CSV table of C-alpha atoms in Angstrom, one decimal:
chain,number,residue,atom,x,y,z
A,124,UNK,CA,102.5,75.2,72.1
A,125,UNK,CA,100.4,77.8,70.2
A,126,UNK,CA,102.9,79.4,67.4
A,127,UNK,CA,102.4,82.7,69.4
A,128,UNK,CA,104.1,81.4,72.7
A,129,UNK,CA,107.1,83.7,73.0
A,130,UNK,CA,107.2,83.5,77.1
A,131,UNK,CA,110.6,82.5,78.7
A,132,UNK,CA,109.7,82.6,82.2
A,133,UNK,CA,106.6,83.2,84.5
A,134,UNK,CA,104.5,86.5,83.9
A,135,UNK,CA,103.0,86.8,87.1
A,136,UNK,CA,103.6,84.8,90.8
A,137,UNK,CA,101.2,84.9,93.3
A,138,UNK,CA,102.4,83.9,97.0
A,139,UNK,CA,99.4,82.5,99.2
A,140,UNK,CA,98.9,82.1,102.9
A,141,UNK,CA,96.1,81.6,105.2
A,142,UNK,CA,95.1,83.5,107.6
A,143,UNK,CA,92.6,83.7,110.9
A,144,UNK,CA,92.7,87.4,110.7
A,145,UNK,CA,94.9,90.1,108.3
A,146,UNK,CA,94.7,93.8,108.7
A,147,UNK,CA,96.3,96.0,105.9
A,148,UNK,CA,97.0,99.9,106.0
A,149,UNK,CA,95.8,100.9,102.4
A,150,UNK,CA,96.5,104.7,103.1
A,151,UNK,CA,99.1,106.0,105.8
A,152,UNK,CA,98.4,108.7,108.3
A,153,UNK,CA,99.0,112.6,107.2
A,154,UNK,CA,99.0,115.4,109.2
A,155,UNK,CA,94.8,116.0,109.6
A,156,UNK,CA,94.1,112.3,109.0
A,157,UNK,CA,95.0,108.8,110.2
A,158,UNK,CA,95.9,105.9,108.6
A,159,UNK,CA,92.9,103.9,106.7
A,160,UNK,CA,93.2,100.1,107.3
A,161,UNK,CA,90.9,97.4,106.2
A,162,UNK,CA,90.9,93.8,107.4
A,163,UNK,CA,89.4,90.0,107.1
A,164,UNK,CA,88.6,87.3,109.5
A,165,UNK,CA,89.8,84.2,108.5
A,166,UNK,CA,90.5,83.3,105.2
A,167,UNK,CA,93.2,83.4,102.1
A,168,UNK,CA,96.2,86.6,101.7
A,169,UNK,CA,97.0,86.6,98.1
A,170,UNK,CA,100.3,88.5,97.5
A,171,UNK,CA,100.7,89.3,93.9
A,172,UNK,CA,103.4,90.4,91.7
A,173,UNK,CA,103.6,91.2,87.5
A,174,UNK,CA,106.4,90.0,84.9
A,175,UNK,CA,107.1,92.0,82.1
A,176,UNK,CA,105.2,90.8,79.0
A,177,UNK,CA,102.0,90.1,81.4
A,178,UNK,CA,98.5,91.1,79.8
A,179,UNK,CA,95.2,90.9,80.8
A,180,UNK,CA,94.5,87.8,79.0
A,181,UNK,CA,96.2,86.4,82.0
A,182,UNK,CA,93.7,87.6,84.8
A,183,UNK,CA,91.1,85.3,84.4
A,184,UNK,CA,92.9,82.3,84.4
A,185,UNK,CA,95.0,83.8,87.5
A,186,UNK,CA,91.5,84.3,89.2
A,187,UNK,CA,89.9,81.0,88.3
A,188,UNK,CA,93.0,79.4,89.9
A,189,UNK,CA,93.3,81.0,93.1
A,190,UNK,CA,90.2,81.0,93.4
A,191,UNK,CA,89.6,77.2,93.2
A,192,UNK,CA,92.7,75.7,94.7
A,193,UNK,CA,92.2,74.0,97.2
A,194,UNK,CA,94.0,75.0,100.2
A,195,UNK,CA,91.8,76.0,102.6
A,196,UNK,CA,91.3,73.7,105.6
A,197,UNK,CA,87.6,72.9,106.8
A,198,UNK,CA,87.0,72.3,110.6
A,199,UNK,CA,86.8,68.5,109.6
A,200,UNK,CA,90.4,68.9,108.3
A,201,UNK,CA,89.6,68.9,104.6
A,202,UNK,CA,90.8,70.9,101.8
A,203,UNK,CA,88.8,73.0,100.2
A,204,UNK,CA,88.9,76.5,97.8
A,205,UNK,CA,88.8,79.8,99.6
A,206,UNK,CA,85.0,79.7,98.2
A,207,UNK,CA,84.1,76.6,99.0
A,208,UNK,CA,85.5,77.8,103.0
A,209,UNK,CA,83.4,80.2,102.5
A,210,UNK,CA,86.3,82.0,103.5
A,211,UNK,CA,87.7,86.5,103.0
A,212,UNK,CA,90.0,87.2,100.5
A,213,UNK,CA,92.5,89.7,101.3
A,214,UNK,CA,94.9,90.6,98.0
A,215,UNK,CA,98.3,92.6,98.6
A,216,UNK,CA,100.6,94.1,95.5
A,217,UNK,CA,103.7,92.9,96.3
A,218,UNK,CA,106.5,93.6,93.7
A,219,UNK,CA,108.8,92.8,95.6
A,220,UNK,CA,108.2,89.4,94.5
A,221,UNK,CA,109.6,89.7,91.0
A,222,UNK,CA,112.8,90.5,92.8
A,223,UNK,CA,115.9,88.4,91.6
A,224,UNK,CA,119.4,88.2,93.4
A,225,UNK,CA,122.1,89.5,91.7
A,226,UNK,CA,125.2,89.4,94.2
A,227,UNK,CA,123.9,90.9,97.4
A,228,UNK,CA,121.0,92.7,96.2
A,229,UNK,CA,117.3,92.1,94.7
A,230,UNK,CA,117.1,93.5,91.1
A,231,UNK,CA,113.4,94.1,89.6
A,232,UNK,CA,114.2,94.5,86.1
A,233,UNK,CA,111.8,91.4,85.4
A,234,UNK,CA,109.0,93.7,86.7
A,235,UNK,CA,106.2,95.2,85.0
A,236,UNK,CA,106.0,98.5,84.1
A,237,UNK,CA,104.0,100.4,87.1
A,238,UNK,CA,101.6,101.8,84.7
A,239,UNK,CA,100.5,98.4,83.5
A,240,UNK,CA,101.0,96.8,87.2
A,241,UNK,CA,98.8,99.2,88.2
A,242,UNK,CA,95.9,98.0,85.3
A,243,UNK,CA,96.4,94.4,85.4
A,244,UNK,CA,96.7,94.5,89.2
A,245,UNK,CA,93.2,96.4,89.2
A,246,UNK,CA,91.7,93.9,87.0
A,247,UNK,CA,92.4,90.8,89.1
A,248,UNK,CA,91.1,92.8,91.9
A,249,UNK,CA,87.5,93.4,89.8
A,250,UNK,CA,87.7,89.8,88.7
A,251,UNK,CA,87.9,88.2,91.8
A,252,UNK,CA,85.4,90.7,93.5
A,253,UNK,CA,83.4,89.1,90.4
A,254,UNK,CA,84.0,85.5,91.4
A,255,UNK,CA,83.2,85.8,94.8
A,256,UNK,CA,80.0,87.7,94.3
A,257,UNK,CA,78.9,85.2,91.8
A,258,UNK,CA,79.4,82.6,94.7
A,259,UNK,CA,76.3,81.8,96.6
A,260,UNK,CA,77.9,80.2,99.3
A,261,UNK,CA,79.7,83.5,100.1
A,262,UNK,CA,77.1,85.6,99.5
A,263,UNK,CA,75.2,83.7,102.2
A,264,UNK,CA,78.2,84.1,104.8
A,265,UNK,CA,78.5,87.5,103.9
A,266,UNK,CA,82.1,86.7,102.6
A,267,UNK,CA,84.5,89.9,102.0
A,268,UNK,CA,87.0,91.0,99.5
A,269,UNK,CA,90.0,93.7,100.6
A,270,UNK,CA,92.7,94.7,98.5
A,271,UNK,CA,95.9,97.0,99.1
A,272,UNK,CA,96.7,100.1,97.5
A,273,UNK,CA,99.4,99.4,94.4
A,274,UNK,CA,102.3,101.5,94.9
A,275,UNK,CA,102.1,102.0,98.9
A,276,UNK,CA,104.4,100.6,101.5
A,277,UNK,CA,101.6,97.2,102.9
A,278,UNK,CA,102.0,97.9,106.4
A,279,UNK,CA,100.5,94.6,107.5
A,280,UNK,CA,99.7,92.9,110.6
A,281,UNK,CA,98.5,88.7,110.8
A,282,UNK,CA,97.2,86.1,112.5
A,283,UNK,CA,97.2,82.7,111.4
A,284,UNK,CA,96.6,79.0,112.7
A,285,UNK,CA,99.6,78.1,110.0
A,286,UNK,CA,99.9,80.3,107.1
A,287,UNK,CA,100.3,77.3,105.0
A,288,UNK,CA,102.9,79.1,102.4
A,289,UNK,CA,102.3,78.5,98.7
A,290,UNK,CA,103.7,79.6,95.5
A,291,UNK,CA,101.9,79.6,92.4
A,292,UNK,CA,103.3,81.5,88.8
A,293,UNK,CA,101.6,81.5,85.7
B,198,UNK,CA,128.6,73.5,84.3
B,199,UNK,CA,130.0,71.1,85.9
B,200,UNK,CA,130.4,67.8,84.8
B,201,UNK,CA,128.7,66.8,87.8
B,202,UNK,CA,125.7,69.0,87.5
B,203,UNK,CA,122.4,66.9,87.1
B,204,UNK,CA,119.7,69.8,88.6
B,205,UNK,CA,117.1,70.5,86.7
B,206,UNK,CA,115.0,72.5,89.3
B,207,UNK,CA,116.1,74.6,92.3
B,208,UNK,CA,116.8,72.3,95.6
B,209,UNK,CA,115.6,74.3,98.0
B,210,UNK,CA,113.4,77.9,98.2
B,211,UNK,CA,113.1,80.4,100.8
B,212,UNK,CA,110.4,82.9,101.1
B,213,UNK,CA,111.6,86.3,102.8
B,214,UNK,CA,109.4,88.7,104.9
B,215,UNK,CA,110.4,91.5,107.3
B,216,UNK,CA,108.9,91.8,110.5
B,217,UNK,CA,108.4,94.2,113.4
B,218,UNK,CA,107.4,91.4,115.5
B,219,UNK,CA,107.1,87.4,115.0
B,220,UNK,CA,105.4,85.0,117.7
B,221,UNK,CA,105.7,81.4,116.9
B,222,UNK,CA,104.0,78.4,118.0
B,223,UNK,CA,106.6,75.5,118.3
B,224,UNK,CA,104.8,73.2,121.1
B,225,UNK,CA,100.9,73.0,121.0
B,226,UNK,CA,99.2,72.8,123.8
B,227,UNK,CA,98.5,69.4,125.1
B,228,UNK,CA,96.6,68.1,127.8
B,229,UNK,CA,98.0,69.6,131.2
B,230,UNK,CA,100.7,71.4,129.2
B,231,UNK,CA,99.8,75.0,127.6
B,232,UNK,CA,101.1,75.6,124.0
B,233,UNK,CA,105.1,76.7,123.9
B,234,UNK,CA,106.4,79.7,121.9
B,235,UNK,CA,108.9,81.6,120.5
B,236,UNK,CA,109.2,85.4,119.9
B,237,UNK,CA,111.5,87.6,117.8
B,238,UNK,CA,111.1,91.6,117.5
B,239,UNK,CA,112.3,93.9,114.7
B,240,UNK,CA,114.2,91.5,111.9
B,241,UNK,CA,113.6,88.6,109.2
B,242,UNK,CA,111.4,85.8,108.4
B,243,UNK,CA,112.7,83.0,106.3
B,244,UNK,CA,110.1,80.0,105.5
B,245,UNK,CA,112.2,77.4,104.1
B,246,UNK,CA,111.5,74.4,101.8
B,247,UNK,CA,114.1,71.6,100.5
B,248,UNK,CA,113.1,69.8,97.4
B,249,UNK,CA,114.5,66.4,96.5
B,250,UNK,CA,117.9,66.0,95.0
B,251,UNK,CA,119.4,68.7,98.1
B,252,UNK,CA,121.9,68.2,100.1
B,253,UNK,CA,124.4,69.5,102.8
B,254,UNK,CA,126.9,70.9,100.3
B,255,UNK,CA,124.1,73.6,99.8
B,256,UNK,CA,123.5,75.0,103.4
B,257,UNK,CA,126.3,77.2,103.6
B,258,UNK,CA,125.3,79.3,100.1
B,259,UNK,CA,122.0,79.1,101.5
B,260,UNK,CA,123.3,80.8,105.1
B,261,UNK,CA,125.6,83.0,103.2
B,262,UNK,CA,122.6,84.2,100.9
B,263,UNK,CA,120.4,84.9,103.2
B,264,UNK,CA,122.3,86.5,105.9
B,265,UNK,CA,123.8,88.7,103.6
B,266,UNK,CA,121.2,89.9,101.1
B,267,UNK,CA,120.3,93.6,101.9
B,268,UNK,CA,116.9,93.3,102.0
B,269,UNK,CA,116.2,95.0,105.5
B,270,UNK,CA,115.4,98.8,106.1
B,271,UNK,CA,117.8,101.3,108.0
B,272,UNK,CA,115.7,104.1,109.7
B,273,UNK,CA,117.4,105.8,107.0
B,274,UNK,CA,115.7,104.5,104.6
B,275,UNK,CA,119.0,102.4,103.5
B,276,UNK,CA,118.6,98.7,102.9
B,277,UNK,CA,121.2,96.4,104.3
B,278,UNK,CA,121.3,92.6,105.3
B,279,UNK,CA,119.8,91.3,108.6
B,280,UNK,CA,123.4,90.9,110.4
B,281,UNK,CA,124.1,94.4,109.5
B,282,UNK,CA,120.8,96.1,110.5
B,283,UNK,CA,121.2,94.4,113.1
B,284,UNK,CA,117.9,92.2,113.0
B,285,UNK,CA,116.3,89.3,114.5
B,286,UNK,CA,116.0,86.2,112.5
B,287,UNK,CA,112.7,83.7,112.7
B,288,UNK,CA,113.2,80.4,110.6
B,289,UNK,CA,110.0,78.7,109.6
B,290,UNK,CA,110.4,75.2,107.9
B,291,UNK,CA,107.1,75.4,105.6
B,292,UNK,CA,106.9,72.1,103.4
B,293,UNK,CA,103.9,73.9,101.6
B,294,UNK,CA,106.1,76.1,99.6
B,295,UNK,CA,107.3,72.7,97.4
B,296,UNK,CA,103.6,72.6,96.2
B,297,UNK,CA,102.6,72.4,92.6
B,298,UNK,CA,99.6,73.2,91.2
B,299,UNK,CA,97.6,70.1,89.4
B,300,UNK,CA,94.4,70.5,88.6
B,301,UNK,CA,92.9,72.3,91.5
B,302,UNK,CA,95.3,70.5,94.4
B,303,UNK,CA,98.9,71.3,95.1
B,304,UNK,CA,101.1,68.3,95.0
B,305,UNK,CA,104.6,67.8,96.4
B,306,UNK,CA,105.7,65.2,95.1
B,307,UNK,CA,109.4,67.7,94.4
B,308,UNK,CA,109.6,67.8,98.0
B,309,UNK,CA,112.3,66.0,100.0
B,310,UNK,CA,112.1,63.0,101.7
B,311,UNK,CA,110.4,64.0,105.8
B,312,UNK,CA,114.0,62.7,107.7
B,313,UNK,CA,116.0,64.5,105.1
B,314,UNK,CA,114.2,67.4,105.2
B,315,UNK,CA,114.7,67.7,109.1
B,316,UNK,CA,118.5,67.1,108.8
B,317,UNK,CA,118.9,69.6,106.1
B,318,UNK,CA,116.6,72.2,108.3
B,319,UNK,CA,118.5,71.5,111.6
B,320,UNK,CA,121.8,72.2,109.6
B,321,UNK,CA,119.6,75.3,108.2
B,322,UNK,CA,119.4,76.8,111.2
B,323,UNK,CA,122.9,75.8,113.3
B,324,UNK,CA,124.9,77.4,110.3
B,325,UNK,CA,122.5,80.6,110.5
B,326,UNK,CA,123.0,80.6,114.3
B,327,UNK,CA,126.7,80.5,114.1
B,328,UNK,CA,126.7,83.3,111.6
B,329,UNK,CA,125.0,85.3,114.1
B,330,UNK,CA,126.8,84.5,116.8
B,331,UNK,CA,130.3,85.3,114.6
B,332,UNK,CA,128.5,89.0,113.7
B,333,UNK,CA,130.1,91.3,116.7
B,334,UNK,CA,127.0,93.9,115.5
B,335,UNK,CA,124.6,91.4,116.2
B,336,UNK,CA,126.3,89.8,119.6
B,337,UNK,CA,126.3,93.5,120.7
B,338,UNK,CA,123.0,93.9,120.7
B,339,UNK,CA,121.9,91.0,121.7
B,340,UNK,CA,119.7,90.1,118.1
B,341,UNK,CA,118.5,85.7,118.6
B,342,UNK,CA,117.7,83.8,116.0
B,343,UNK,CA,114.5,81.4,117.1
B,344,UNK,CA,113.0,79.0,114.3
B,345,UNK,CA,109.8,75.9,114.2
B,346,UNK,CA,109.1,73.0,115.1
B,347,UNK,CA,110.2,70.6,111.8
B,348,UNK,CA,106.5,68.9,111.2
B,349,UNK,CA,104.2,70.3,113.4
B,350,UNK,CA,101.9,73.3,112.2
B,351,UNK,CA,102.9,76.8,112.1
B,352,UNK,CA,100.9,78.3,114.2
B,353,UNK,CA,102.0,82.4,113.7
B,354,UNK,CA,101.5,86.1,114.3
B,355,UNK,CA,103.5,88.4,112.0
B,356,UNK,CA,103.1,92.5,112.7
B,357,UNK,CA,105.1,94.4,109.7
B,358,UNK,CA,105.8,97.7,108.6
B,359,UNK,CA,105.7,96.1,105.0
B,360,UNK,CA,106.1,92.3,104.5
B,361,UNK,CA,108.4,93.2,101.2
B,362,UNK,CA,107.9,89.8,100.6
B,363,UNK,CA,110.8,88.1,98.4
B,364,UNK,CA,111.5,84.9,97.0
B,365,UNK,CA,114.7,83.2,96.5
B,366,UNK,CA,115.8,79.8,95.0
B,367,UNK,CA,119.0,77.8,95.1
């Protein structure tokens, strides 16, 4: 352990599921305008939530990770990386995540501060975007990235085949 | 602690989304038979997991938890528990959620043994089902409780107003 590792607990925890098709309001209807959406065909929903004492040395190992796990299942039934599919990528804030029950209620004092949730969270979007436009394989399908907008309500609708829940922290 | 107390991890975990509207695949289609479902409106999603080392003696702080926790939206704007709102309750067992990363595969090797797990997930979901049925708000207006098939793939549709995904331990 490197004589600078002060962490207690996680500083970031990403909730995954698979999906055949997600669509995501990422601005809500106003008087004069609708509500924007955006949307994937099949492929990965990353939910993703901040710690206190996060930084952004975090992202890339966070985006190298989900980008490469293997969870994705081929027609043949294999496991591959939401890449390797090639398969859309579809990431939701979710603080909600960092919530921890205390009597009957969720408390989010473990949360980052919105200011920096807001950074970090922007920089895994960029870095993933990064990842999967670096990736030949997608860039051939035409894979797509959508993200949410931090700090909204994620009105969401999906579709899955099994959504295949999984929890990673780092 | 007790004197009995040999945990070292949580025994089971329980991923919690809201839902305007859950449809559930718990038969797939087979030859000459069409695929079997279950459907809940407004109300909660819990994906449960047990991990080795649980037992029975946990279910009911489970139940208790998660019927109780005020995690679901009033149209005020107020948040109470599912029995209160009064909501629908979907139980999906989802294995998946024991994974741990290693290397680039998720093992899950934590999770429980496949007959335990079912007993444990059938008590799950009786002692939730009896907690609804005791709830006079909930018996009044007719809320169900459905859940999954123990095993067989999740097949699912989830329409939200915000997933407010949380996750809780025991």
């Amino acid at each position: 352990m490197a004589a600078t590792e002060s962490r207690v607990g996680p500083v970031a925890r990403a909730v995954l599921q698979q999906c055949l098709h997600a669509r995501l309001q990422v601005k809500p209807a106003e008087p004069g305008s609708e509500a924007e959406w955006v949307e994937i065909q099949r492929g990965l929903i990353i939910y993703v939530c901040f710690f206190k004492g996060a930084s952004e040395e975090i992202i890339p190992q966070m985006v190298n990770t989900l980008m490469h796990v293997k969870l994705s299942e081929t027609e043949g039934g294999k496991y591959v990386s939401v890449l390797d599919l090639p398969g859309n990528i579809l990431i939701i804030p979710q603080a909600t995540l960092g919530g921890k029950l205390k009597g009957r209620r969720m408390q989010y004092h473990s949360n980052i501060e919105k200011e920096m949730g807001l950074d970090l969270y922007s920089q895994f979007v960029i870095q993933c975007e990064q990842e999967l436009a670096a990736n030949t394989k997608c860039a051939e399908v035409g894979t797509v990235l959508r993200h949410g907008t931090y700090g909204n309500r994620q009105v969401l609708k999906v579709d899955t085949n099994g959504p295949f829940t999984h929890m990673i922290e780092f």
